[in-house]
Coordinates of C-alpha atoms in Angstrom, one line a residue:
A735 CA -77.4 57.7 -38.0
E736 CA -76.0 61.1 -37.5
A737 CA -72.9 59.9 -35.3
H738 CA -70.5 60.7 -38.2
M739 CA -71.5 64.3 -38.1
F740 CA -70.1 64.7 -34.5
T741 CA -66.6 64.6 -33.1
T742 CA -65.1 65.0 -29.6
F743 CA -62.2 66.9 -28.1
K744 CA -60.7 67.6 -24.8
V745 CA -59.6 70.9 -23.1
A746 CA -57.5 71.1 -20.0
R747 CA -57.9 74.0 -17.7
D748 CA -56.0 75.2 -14.5
H749 CA -58.9 73.7 -12.6
D750 CA -58.0 70.2 -14.0
L751 CA -54.2 70.7 -13.3
A752 CA -54.9 71.7 -9.7
A753 CA -57.3 68.7 -9.1
Q754 CA -54.8 66.2 -10.4
I755 CA -51.3 67.3 -9.4
G756 CA -50.4 66.2 -6.1
R757 CA -53.1 63.6 -6.0
D758 CA -53.3 61.4 -9.0
L759 CA -50.3 63.0 -10.8
F760 CA -47.0 64.3 -9.7
F761 CA -45.1 64.6 -13.0
D762 CA -46.1 66.7 -16.2
L763 CA -49.2 68.7 -16.0
V764 CA -52.4 66.6 -16.7
D765 CA -53.7 63.2 -17.4
Y766 CA -55.9 63.5 -20.4
E767 CA -57.7 60.1 -19.7
K768 CA -59.4 61.9 -16.8
I769 CA -60.5 64.9 -18.8
H770 CA -64.2 64.7 -19.9
P771 CA -64.6 64.8 -23.7
I772 CA -66.5 67.6 -25.4
R773 CA -68.9 66.4 -28.2
V774 CA -69.8 68.9 -31.0
L775 CA -70.6 68.9 -34.6
K776 CA -67.5 68.6 -36.7
D777 CA -68.4 71.7 -38.8
M778 CA -68.8 73.9 -35.6
P779 CA -66.4 76.9 -36.0
F780 CA -63.9 76.9 -33.1
N781 CA -64.8 80.5 -32.4
Q782 CA -68.3 79.3 -31.5
V783 CA -66.7 76.9 -29.1
K784 CA -65.0 79.9 -27.3
E785 CA -68.5 81.4 -27.1
E786 CA -69.8 78.2 -25.5
F787 CA -66.8 78.2 -23.0
S788 CA -67.7 81.7 -22.0
K789 CA -71.3 80.7 -21.2
E790 CA -70.3 77.5 -19.4
F791 CA -67.5 78.8 -17.3
G792 CA -67.9 82.5 -17.2
I793 CA -64.5 83.2 -19.0
P794 CA -64.8 86.0 -21.5
V795 CA -63.8 85.2 -25.1
H796 CA -61.1 87.8 -25.2
S797 CA -59.5 86.2 -21.9
Q798 CA -59.3 82.7 -23.5
R799 CA -56.2 81.5 -25.3
F800 CA -56.0 77.9 -26.4
W801 CA -52.6 76.0 -26.8
W802 CA -51.6 72.9 -28.7
W803 CA -49.8 70.1 -26.8
S804 CA -46.9 68.1 -28.0
K805 CA -44.8 65.2 -26.9
R806 CA -41.2 66.2 -26.5
Q807 CA -38.1 64.0 -27.4
N808 CA -37.6 63.1 -23.7
N809 CA -41.3 61.8 -23.6
T810 CA -42.7 64.6 -21.6
Y811 CA -46.1 66.1 -22.6
R812 CA -46.3 70.0 -22.6
P813 CA -48.2 72.9 -24.1
T814 CA -46.1 74.0 -27.2
R815 CA -47.7 77.1 -28.9
P816 CA -51.0 78.9 -29.0
L817 CA -53.5 78.4 -31.9
T818 CA -53.1 81.1 -34.6
Q819 CA -55.9 83.3 -35.5
Q820 CA -56.3 81.3 -38.7
E821 CA -56.5 78.0 -36.7
E822 CA -59.1 79.6 -34.5
S823 CA -61.3 80.2 -37.5
Y824 CA -61.2 76.5 -38.4
T825 CA -64.0 74.1 -37.6
V826 CA -63.5 71.6 -34.8
G827 CA -63.4 68.8 -37.4
Q828 CA -60.4 70.7 -39.2
L829 CA -58.6 71.1 -36.0
K830 CA -58.9 67.5 -35.2
D831 CA -57.4 66.6 -38.6
A832 CA -54.6 68.9 -37.9
A833 CA -54.0 67.3 -34.5
I834 CA -53.9 63.8 -36.2
R835 CA -51.3 65.2 -38.6
M836 CA -49.3 66.1 -35.6
N837 CA -49.3 62.6 -34.4
S838 CA -52.0 63.0 -31.8
S839 CA -54.8 60.5 -31.6
E840 CA -57.2 63.1 -30.5
L841 CA -57.7 66.9 -30.4
R842 CA -56.3 68.0 -27.0
L843 CA -55.9 71.7 -26.0
Y844 CA -54.9 73.8 -23.0
L845 CA -56.8 76.8 -22.1
E846 CA -54.9 79.7 -20.7
V847 CA -57.0 82.4 -19.1
V848 CA -56.3 86.1 -18.6
Q849 CA -54.3 86.7 -15.3
E850 CA -56.3 88.6 -12.7
N851 CA -54.6 91.9 -13.0
H852 CA -55.3 92.2 -16.7
L853 CA -58.6 92.8 -18.5
T854 CA -57.6 90.8 -21.6
L855 CA -54.8 88.5 -22.8
A856 CA -51.6 90.4 -23.8
S857 CA -50.5 90.1 -27.3
R858 CA -47.5 87.6 -27.3
T859 CA -44.1 88.6 -28.7
K860 CA -41.2 86.3 -29.4
D861 CA -39.7 87.2 -25.9
D862 CA -42.8 85.9 -24.1
I863 CA -42.9 82.4 -22.6
L864 CA -45.7 80.6 -20.7
L865 CA -44.4 78.7 -17.6
F866 CA -46.3 76.4 -15.2
F867 CA -45.4 76.4 -11.4
K868 CA -45.8 73.7 -8.8
L869 CA -45.2 74.4 -5.0
Y870 CA -43.5 71.8 -2.7
D871 CA -43.9 71.7 1.0
P872 CA -41.0 69.5 2.5
E873 CA -42.6 69.5 5.9
K874 CA -45.9 68.1 4.7
E875 CA -44.3 66.2 1.7
E876 CA -46.9 67.7 -0.5
L877 CA -46.9 69.1 -4.0
R878 CA -49.5 71.2 -5.7
Y879 CA -50.2 73.2 -8.8
V880 CA -50.3 77.0 -8.2
G881 CA -50.8 78.3 -11.8
N882 CA -49.0 79.8 -14.7
L883 CA -47.3 83.0 -15.5
L884 CA -46.6 84.7 -18.8
L885 CA -43.0 86.0 -18.6
K886 CA -40.3 87.4 -20.6
A887 CA -37.5 85.0 -21.6
S888 CA -35.0 87.8 -21.1
S889 CA -36.0 88.3 -17.5
K890 CA -34.6 86.5 -14.5
P891 CA -36.2 84.1 -12.2
S892 CA -35.1 86.3 -9.3
D893 CA -37.4 89.0 -10.7
I894 CA -40.4 86.8 -10.0
V895 CA -39.5 85.6 -6.5
P896 CA -41.9 88.2 -4.8
K897 CA -44.7 87.1 -7.1
L898 CA -44.1 83.4 -6.3
N899 CA -43.9 84.1 -2.6
E900 CA -47.2 85.9 -2.9
I901 CA -48.9 82.9 -4.7
A902 CA -47.6 80.5 -2.1
G903 CA -48.5 82.8 0.9
F904 CA -45.0 83.2 2.0
Q905 CA -43.3 86.4 3.4
H906 CA -42.4 88.8 0.7
D907 CA -38.7 88.2 1.2
E908 CA -38.8 84.5 1.8
D909 CA -35.7 82.6 0.7
I910 CA -36.8 80.1 -2.0
E911 CA -35.2 77.8 -4.4
L912 CA -36.4 76.9 -7.8
Y913 CA -36.2 73.6 -9.8
E914 CA -36.9 72.8 -13.4
E915 CA -39.0 69.7 -14.0
I916 CA -37.1 68.2 -17.0
K917 CA -38.2 64.5 -17.3
F918 CA -39.2 61.5 -15.2
E919 CA -38.6 58.5 -17.4
P920 CA -36.5 56.4 -17.3
N921 CA -34.8 58.4 -14.4
I922 CA -35.8 61.7 -12.7
M923 CA -34.2 64.8 -14.0
C924 CA -35.2 67.8 -11.8
E925 CA -32.4 70.4 -11.8
P926 CA -31.9 73.7 -9.7
V927 CA -32.6 76.8 -11.6
D928 CA -30.0 79.7 -11.5
C929 CA -32.0 82.6 -10.4
D930 CA -29.4 85.2 -11.3
V931 CA -29.4 84.4 -15.1
S932 CA -32.2 84.8 -17.7
F933 CA -34.8 82.2 -18.4
S934 CA -33.4 82.0 -21.9
L935 CA -29.9 81.1 -20.6
N936 CA -31.5 78.7 -18.3
Q937 CA -32.8 77.1 -21.6
I938 CA -36.4 77.6 -20.1
A939 CA -39.2 78.0 -22.8
D940 CA -42.9 77.6 -23.4
G941 CA -44.6 74.9 -21.6
D942 CA -41.7 74.3 -19.1
I943 CA -42.6 73.5 -15.4
L944 CA -40.8 75.1 -12.5
C945 CA -41.2 73.9 -9.0
Y946 CA -40.3 75.9 -5.9
Q947 CA -40.1 75.6 -2.1
K948 CA -38.7 77.3 1.0
R949 CA -35.0 76.8 1.3
C950 CA -34.2 74.2 4.0
S951 CA -31.2 72.2 5.3
L952 CA -30.8 68.7 3.8
D953 CA -31.1 67.0 7.1
Q954 CA -34.2 68.9 8.2
H955 CA -36.8 66.6 6.4
R956 CA -37.0 63.2 4.9
H957 CA -37.3 64.7 1.5
P958 CA -35.8 68.1 1.9
N959 CA -36.1 69.4 -1.7
V960 CA -38.1 68.9 -4.9
S961 CA -35.5 66.5 -6.5
S962 CA -35.6 64.2 -3.5
F963 CA -39.4 64.2 -3.4
F964 CA -39.6 63.4 -7.1
E965 CA -37.2 60.5 -6.6
Y966 CA -39.3 59.2 -3.8
V967 CA -42.6 59.4 -5.6
H968 CA -41.1 58.0 -8.8
N969 CA -39.6 54.9 -6.9
R970 CA -42.1 54.3 -4.3
Q971 CA -43.8 50.9 -4.7
V972 CA -46.4 49.2 -2.6
V973 CA -45.4 45.5 -2.2
H974 CA -47.8 42.8 -1.1
F975 CA -46.1 40.1 0.9
R976 CA -47.5 36.6 1.2
L977 CA -46.4 33.7 3.4
L978 CA -45.0 31.1 1.0
E979 CA -47.1 28.4 2.8
K980 CA -50.2 30.6 1.9
P981 CA -49.5 31.8 -1.6
K982 CA -53.1 32.7 -2.4
Q983 CA -53.6 35.5 0.2
D984 CA -51.8 38.7 1.0
D985 CA -50.4 38.8 4.7
F986 CA -49.4 42.5 4.6
S987 CA -48.3 45.4 2.4
L988 CA -45.3 47.8 2.7
E989 CA -44.6 50.9 0.9
L990 CA -40.9 50.7 -0.3
S991 CA -38.7 52.2 -2.8
K992 CA -37.8 50.5 -6.1
R993 CA -34.3 51.4 -5.4
S994 CA -34.3 49.6 -2.0
T995 CA -31.4 47.2 -1.7
Y996 CA -31.9 43.6 -0.7
D997 CA -30.9 44.4 2.8
D998 CA -33.3 47.4 2.9
V999 CA -36.2 45.2 1.9
V1000 CA -35.5 42.3 4.3
E1001 CA -34.9 44.9 7.2
K1002 CA -38.2 46.5 6.5
V1003 CA -40.0 43.2 6.4
A1004 CA -38.3 42.1 9.6
Q1005 CA -39.4 45.3 11.3
H1006 CA -43.0 44.7 10.3
L1007 CA -42.8 41.0 11.6
G1008 CA -41.0 42.0 14.8
M1009 CA -37.9 39.9 13.9
D1010 CA -34.5 40.8 15.4
D1011 CA -32.6 39.1 12.6
P1012 CA -33.4 39.9 8.9
S1013 CA -31.0 37.4 7.6
K1014 CA -33.6 34.7 8.7
L1015 CA -35.9 35.8 6.1
R1016 CA -36.0 34.1 2.6
L1017 CA -37.9 35.9 -0.2
T1018 CA -39.3 34.4 -3.4
Q1019 CA -40.6 36.1 -6.6
H1020 CA -44.0 35.9 -8.1
I1021 CA -45.1 34.6 -11.4
P1022 CA -48.1 36.7 -12.5
H1023 CA -49.6 34.7 -15.2
L1024 CA -49.5 31.5 -13.1
Q1025 CA -50.4 33.3 -9.9
Q1026 CA -47.9 31.4 -7.9
P1027 CA -44.3 31.7 -6.6
K1028 CA -41.2 30.9 -8.6
H1029 CA -39.7 27.5 -8.1
Q1030 CA -36.4 29.1 -7.0
Y1031 CA -36.1 31.5 -4.1
I1032 CA -34.0 34.7 -4.1
K1033 CA -30.5 33.8 -2.8
Y1034 CA -28.9 36.0 -0.2
R1035 CA -28.0 39.4 -1.6
S1036 CA -28.2 37.9 -5.3
I1037 CA -30.5 40.7 -6.4
D1038 CA -29.5 44.3 -6.0
H1039 CA -32.7 46.2 -5.9
L1040 CA -36.4 45.8 -5.2
S1041 CA -37.1 46.8 -8.8
D1042 CA -35.2 43.7 -9.9
M1043 CA -37.1 41.5 -7.6
L1044 CA -40.4 42.7 -9.0
L1045 CA -39.2 42.9 -12.6
L1046 CA -40.8 40.4 -15.1
R1047 CA -39.7 39.0 -18.3
N1048 CA -41.2 41.9 -20.1
P1049 CA -39.2 44.9 -19.0
N1050 CA -42.1 47.3 -19.0
Q1051 CA -44.0 45.1 -16.5
M1052 CA -43.5 44.7 -12.7
S1053 CA -45.2 42.5 -10.2
D1054 CA -46.0 43.9 -6.8
I1055 CA -46.1 40.6 -4.9
L1056 CA -43.3 38.7 -3.0
Y1057 CA -43.4 35.8 -0.8
Y1058 CA -41.5 35.3 2.5
E1059 CA -40.5 32.5 4.8
I1060 CA -39.2 32.9 8.4
L1061 CA -36.1 30.4 8.7
D1062 CA -34.7 29.0 11.9
I1063 CA -31.2 29.8 10.8
P1064 CA -29.7 32.8 8.8
L1065 CA -30.2 32.3 5.1
P1066 CA -26.2 32.7 4.2
E1067 CA -25.8 29.7 6.5
L1068 CA -28.6 27.8 5.2
Q1069 CA -27.3 28.4 1.6
G1070 CA -24.0 26.5 2.6
L1071 CA -26.2 23.4 3.3
I1072 CA -28.2 20.9 1.4
T1073 CA -31.8 20.9 2.5
L1074 CA -33.7 17.6 1.9
R1075 CA -37.2 16.6 2.6
V1076 CA -37.1 13.0 3.5
A1077 CA -40.1 10.7 3.5
F1078 CA -39.3 7.8 5.8
H1079 CA -41.5 4.6 5.1
Q1080 CA -41.8 2.8 8.6
A1081 CA -41.6 -1.0 8.4
T1082 CA -44.4 -1.1 11.1
P1083 CA -46.8 0.4 11.2
N1084 CA -47.1 1.0 7.6
E1085 CA -46.9 4.9 7.5
V1086 CA -44.7 7.7 6.2
L1087 CA -43.0 10.3 8.4
F1088 CA -41.5 13.3 7.0
H1089 CA -38.2 14.9 8.1
I1090 CA -36.1 18.1 7.1
I1091 CA -32.5 17.2 7.1
R1092 CA -29.7 19.7 6.4
L1093 CA -26.2 18.5 5.5
P1094 CA -23.0 20.4 4.3
K1095 CA -22.6 20.5 0.6
G1096 CA -20.4 17.6 -0.5
S1097 CA -22.1 15.2 1.8
T1098 CA -22.9 11.7 0.5
Y1099 CA -26.2 9.6 0.9
S1100 CA -24.3 7.7 3.7
D1101 CA -24.1 10.9 5.7
L1102 CA -27.8 11.4 5.1
I1103 CA -28.4 7.9 6.4
D1104 CA -26.4 8.4 9.5
D1105 CA -28.3 11.6 10.3
L1106 CA -31.7 10.1 9.6
K1107 CA -31.0 7.1 11.9
S1108 CA -30.8 9.5 14.8
K1109 CA -34.2 10.8 14.1
V1110 CA -36.2 7.7 13.4
Q1111 CA -37.1 4.5 15.0
L1112 CA -35.8 1.3 13.1
S1113 CA -37.2 -2.1 13.5
R1114 CA -33.7 -3.4 14.1
S1115 CA -30.5 -1.5 15.3
D1116 CA -28.6 -3.0 12.4
A1117 CA -31.3 -2.3 9.7
E1118 CA -30.0 -1.1 6.3
L1119 CA -31.7 1.7 4.5
R1120 CA -32.6 2.2 0.8
L1121 CA -33.0 5.7 -0.8
F1122 CA -34.9 6.4 -3.9
Q1123 CA -36.3 9.1 -5.9
V1124 CA -39.9 9.2 -7.2
N1125 CA -40.8 10.9 -10.3
N1126 CA -44.2 10.8 -11.9
N1127 CA -45.3 8.3 -9.3
K1128 CA -42.6 5.8 -10.5
I1129 CA -39.3 4.9 -8.9
W1130 CA -36.9 7.0 -10.8
K1131 CA -33.5 6.3 -9.2
V1132 CA -32.0 4.3 -6.4
Y1133 CA -29.0 6.0 -4.7
L1134 CA -25.9 4.3 -3.4
P1135 CA -24.6 5.3 0.0
T1136 CA -21.3 6.3 -1.5
E1137 CA -22.9 8.8 -4.1
K1138 CA -22.7 12.6 -3.4
I1139 CA -25.9 14.4 -2.7
D1140 CA -26.9 16.3 -5.7
A1141 CA -27.0 20.0 -4.7
V1142 CA -30.0 20.8 -6.9
H1143 CA -32.4 18.6 -5.1
D1144 CA -35.7 20.5 -4.7
P1145 CA -36.5 20.6 -0.9
N1146 CA -40.2 20.4 -1.7
V1147 CA -39.9 16.9 -3.5
P1148 CA -39.1 14.4 -0.9
L1149 CA -36.4 11.8 -1.1
H1150 CA -37.8 8.4 -0.1
V1151 CA -36.1 6.2 2.5
E1152 CA -37.1 2.8 3.8
E1153 CA -35.7 -0.2 5.5
I1154 CA -34.4 -3.1 3.4
P1155 CA -36.6 -6.1 4.5
E1156 CA -34.6 -9.1 5.9
V1157 CA -36.4 -11.3 3.2
E1158 CA -34.6 -9.4 0.4
K1159 CA -31.2 -10.4 1.9
S1160 CA -31.9 -14.1 1.4
A1161 CA -33.1 -13.6 -2.2
G1162 CA -31.9 -16.2 -4.7
P1163 CA -30.1 -15.4 -7.9
R1164 CA -33.4 -15.9 -10.0
D1165 CA -35.6 -13.9 -7.7
R1166 CA -36.7 -10.5 -8.8
L1167 CA -36.9 -7.1 -6.9
V1168 CA -39.8 -5.3 -8.5
H1169 CA -40.7 -1.6 -8.6
V1170 CA -44.4 -1.5 -7.8
V1171 CA -46.4 1.4 -9.0
H1172 CA -50.1 2.4 -8.4
F1173 CA -52.3 3.0 -11.4
F1174 CA -55.7 3.3 -12.7
K1175 CA -57.4 3.0 -16.2
D1176 CA -58.9 6.1 -17.5
N1177 CA -60.7 5.6 -20.8
Q1178 CA -58.5 2.4 -21.3
H1179 CA -55.4 4.4 -20.6
I1180 CA -53.1 3.6 -17.7
Q1181 CA -52.6 6.6 -15.2
Y1182 CA -50.1 6.5 -12.3
Y1183 CA -50.6 7.8 -8.8
G1184 CA -49.5 7.4 -5.3
V1185 CA -46.1 6.4 -3.9
P1186 CA -44.4 3.3 -5.5
F1187 CA -42.5 0.6 -3.5
F1188 CA -40.3 -2.4 -3.9
F1189 CA -41.6 -6.0 -3.7
L1190 CA -39.6 -9.2 -3.9
I1191 CA -41.0 -12.1 -6.2
R1192 CA -39.3 -15.5 -5.9
E1193 CA -38.6 -17.9 -8.7
G1194 CA -41.5 -20.4 -9.2
E1195 CA -43.8 -18.4 -6.8
A1196 CA -47.4 -18.7 -7.7
L1197 CA -49.8 -15.8 -7.6
S1198 CA -51.7 -17.3 -4.8
D1199 CA -48.6 -17.1 -2.6
I1200 CA -47.8 -13.5 -3.7
K1201 CA -51.3 -12.4 -2.8
V1202 CA -50.8 -13.8 0.8
R1203 CA -47.7 -11.7 1.3
I1204 CA -49.2 -8.7 -0.4
Q1205 CA -52.2 -8.7 1.9
K1206 CA -50.1 -9.1 5.0
K1207 CA -47.9 -6.2 3.9
F1208 CA -50.9 -3.8 3.5
E1209 CA -52.9 -5.3 6.2
V1210 CA -56.0 -5.6 4.1
P1211 CA -59.2 -7.1 5.4
D1212 CA -60.2 -10.5 3.9
E1213 CA -63.5 -9.1 2.6
Q1214 CA -62.0 -6.2 0.9
F1215 CA -59.0 -8.2 -0.5
L1216 CA -61.3 -10.8 -2.2
K1217 CA -62.2 -7.9 -4.7
W1218 CA -58.5 -7.3 -5.8
K1219 CA -57.5 -8.6 -9.0
F1220 CA -54.0 -9.2 -10.5
A1221 CA -52.9 -8.8 -14.0
Y1222 CA -49.8 -8.9 -16.1
V1223 CA -49.6 -5.8 -18.3
A1224 CA -47.8 -5.5 -21.7
Y1225 CA -48.0 -2.5 -23.8
N1226 CA -50.5 -1.0 -21.4
R1227 CA -53.0 -3.9 -21.8
P1228 CA -53.8 -5.8 -18.6
D1229 CA -54.0 -9.7 -18.7
Y1230 CA -55.6 -11.0 -15.6
L1231 CA -53.6 -13.7 -13.7
Q1232 CA -54.9 -16.8 -12.0
D1233 CA -54.0 -17.9 -8.6
S1234 CA -52.1 -20.9 -10.1
D1235 CA -50.0 -18.8 -12.4
I1236 CA -46.2 -18.7 -11.8
V1237 CA -45.8 -14.9 -12.1
L1238 CA -42.1 -14.8 -13.2
S1239 CA -42.8 -17.2 -16.1
R1240 CA -44.7 -14.4 -17.8
F1241 CA -41.4 -12.4 -18.0
Q1242 CA -38.9 -13.5 -20.6
V1243 CA -36.4 -10.6 -20.3
E1244 CA -34.3 -9.3 -17.4
Y1245 CA -36.3 -6.2 -17.0
I1246 CA -40.2 -6.9 -16.6
L1247 CA -43.5 -5.4 -15.9
F1248 CA -45.8 -6.6 -13.2
F1249 CA -49.3 -5.2 -12.3
W1250 CA -51.8 -6.0 -9.6
M1251 CA -55.0 -4.1 -9.5
F1252 CA -58.5 -3.7 -8.0
D1253 CA -60.9 -4.0 -10.8
R1254 CA -62.9 -1.0 -11.8
K1255 CA -66.3 -2.8 -11.7
Y1256 CA -66.2 -2.9 -7.7
A1257 CA -67.6 0.2 -6.0
F1258 CA -64.5 0.8 -3.8
I1259 CA -61.4 3.0 -4.4
Q1260 CA -59.4 1.6 -7.1
T1261 CA -55.9 0.6 -6.2
F1262 CA -53.7 -0.4 -9.1
L1263 CA -50.0 -1.2 -8.9
A1264 CA -47.3 -1.7 -11.5
G1265 CA -43.7 -2.5 -11.5
I1266 CA -40.4 -2.7 -13.2
S1267 CA -38.1 -5.6 -11.8
F1268 CA -34.5 -6.5 -12.2
S1269 CA -32.2 -9.1 -10.6
R1270 CA -31.0 -8.3 -7.1
K1271 CA -27.3 -8.3 -8.6
T1272 CA -28.3 -5.5 -10.9
F1273 CA -29.9 -3.4 -8.1
M1274 CA -26.9 -3.8 -6.0
D1275 CA -24.4 -3.0 -8.5
H1276 CA -25.9 -0.1 -10.4
G1277 CA -28.7 1.4 -8.1
N1278 CA -30.7 2.5 -11.1
N1279 CA -33.7 1.3 -13.1
P1280 CA -33.3 1.2 -16.9

């Protein structure tokens, strides 16, 4: 009930900066999300807060100076000015209201503490500036916070070199170089400081951050200076790689740079996998909201940098997953070919064998047939082959041998190939070649499944004769076949056929529907087939269903 009487605020101390910088944080000074909030009464005078800090942390009141933070135009977040004496006389609630007016969602302060060689905080003049210092070790590739200094803007960086060496534990006359940490988004800006001109001429002011290190040659270390280390930290990215065949589990992880080129990425992956030729790797991007790989792989050198490979549609979001495949030929060579996954339906026994066939772009389906014939066993040396595409479990298109292969074929979707039975070659002008499709009834709705096929129905043929041929084609035992029923379906309504029915008489148009089905009432797996048929002449001339 008294919750409205309280408020919270956060204070960052040098202890917090030292704990975060170089571990969880490299840019700016502190992550306030990791600072524990302080809960007090709204009407508590801020001077009383200082007394509490003195008791809690052993910091005398006269050694405490609190600073406002502000977000700069370059999106960095720095201490901007100390609280005035009048502001320190406010209550915590009043200070929080002031923070909100300054576009801050909460009251955040930085506590400056008197330097060790002073008994009390010096009074600030217009020439005074408070600077923060980070120390970089290029040998260990480590960055740490080493404290702040209250300096004269009119003084030179060279004036404080001995002090900085002392803080770092260097020799008094160690040659060091200083960098100003300016911003880190969208790109790193960390520039050398001219030690022989004043801080004011260097445009260095309250809240600025200076990083320093021992001077070293550029080829001495992996990241020889502060700027290169910041670039490394800013761009480093751990990427989780998954085999495309096993898209649900990470295979390994690598630390890379967002600025790594395509060649850099595949080379690192190849090294990890022990491959001699990185060009035999193929990468695919990740779709986070579907948790699956993209449909299209990354073409050879088609994406410049790792950051582009991981970038999502939302420019502020990046994935950290890539899929990889190990190819048997280099990717540039493979991209010059059409890759097809072919499902070959053997005449006997009744089974399907899958083959991967690669052909030069511009090849025809006749070229595919010639290649496939060298890989499969045909029932006859002069057997003719039929090629067709299946979409949604229905025959979608039949291809003529003279047609060029469409380069956009998805290699994961098979192209179906089968021998043309000899019986079709003797078909009469009124016989019908039927597309047969598996289906089942779900809540009175027809649902398709399985692989469709072609079936020839002759003029005047009764259902009883068709059943004999169907049973022979699928090698169904008599006991099981007795439970199969056949139906003519119009407008998704099955009309069961009798053995004496002349099947083609049911169809009064050139394009017809024919279904045979295993009735739902039997306790076996249901097998339903449906088909669209057309005259043999239409099939041979056009090669497409309507």
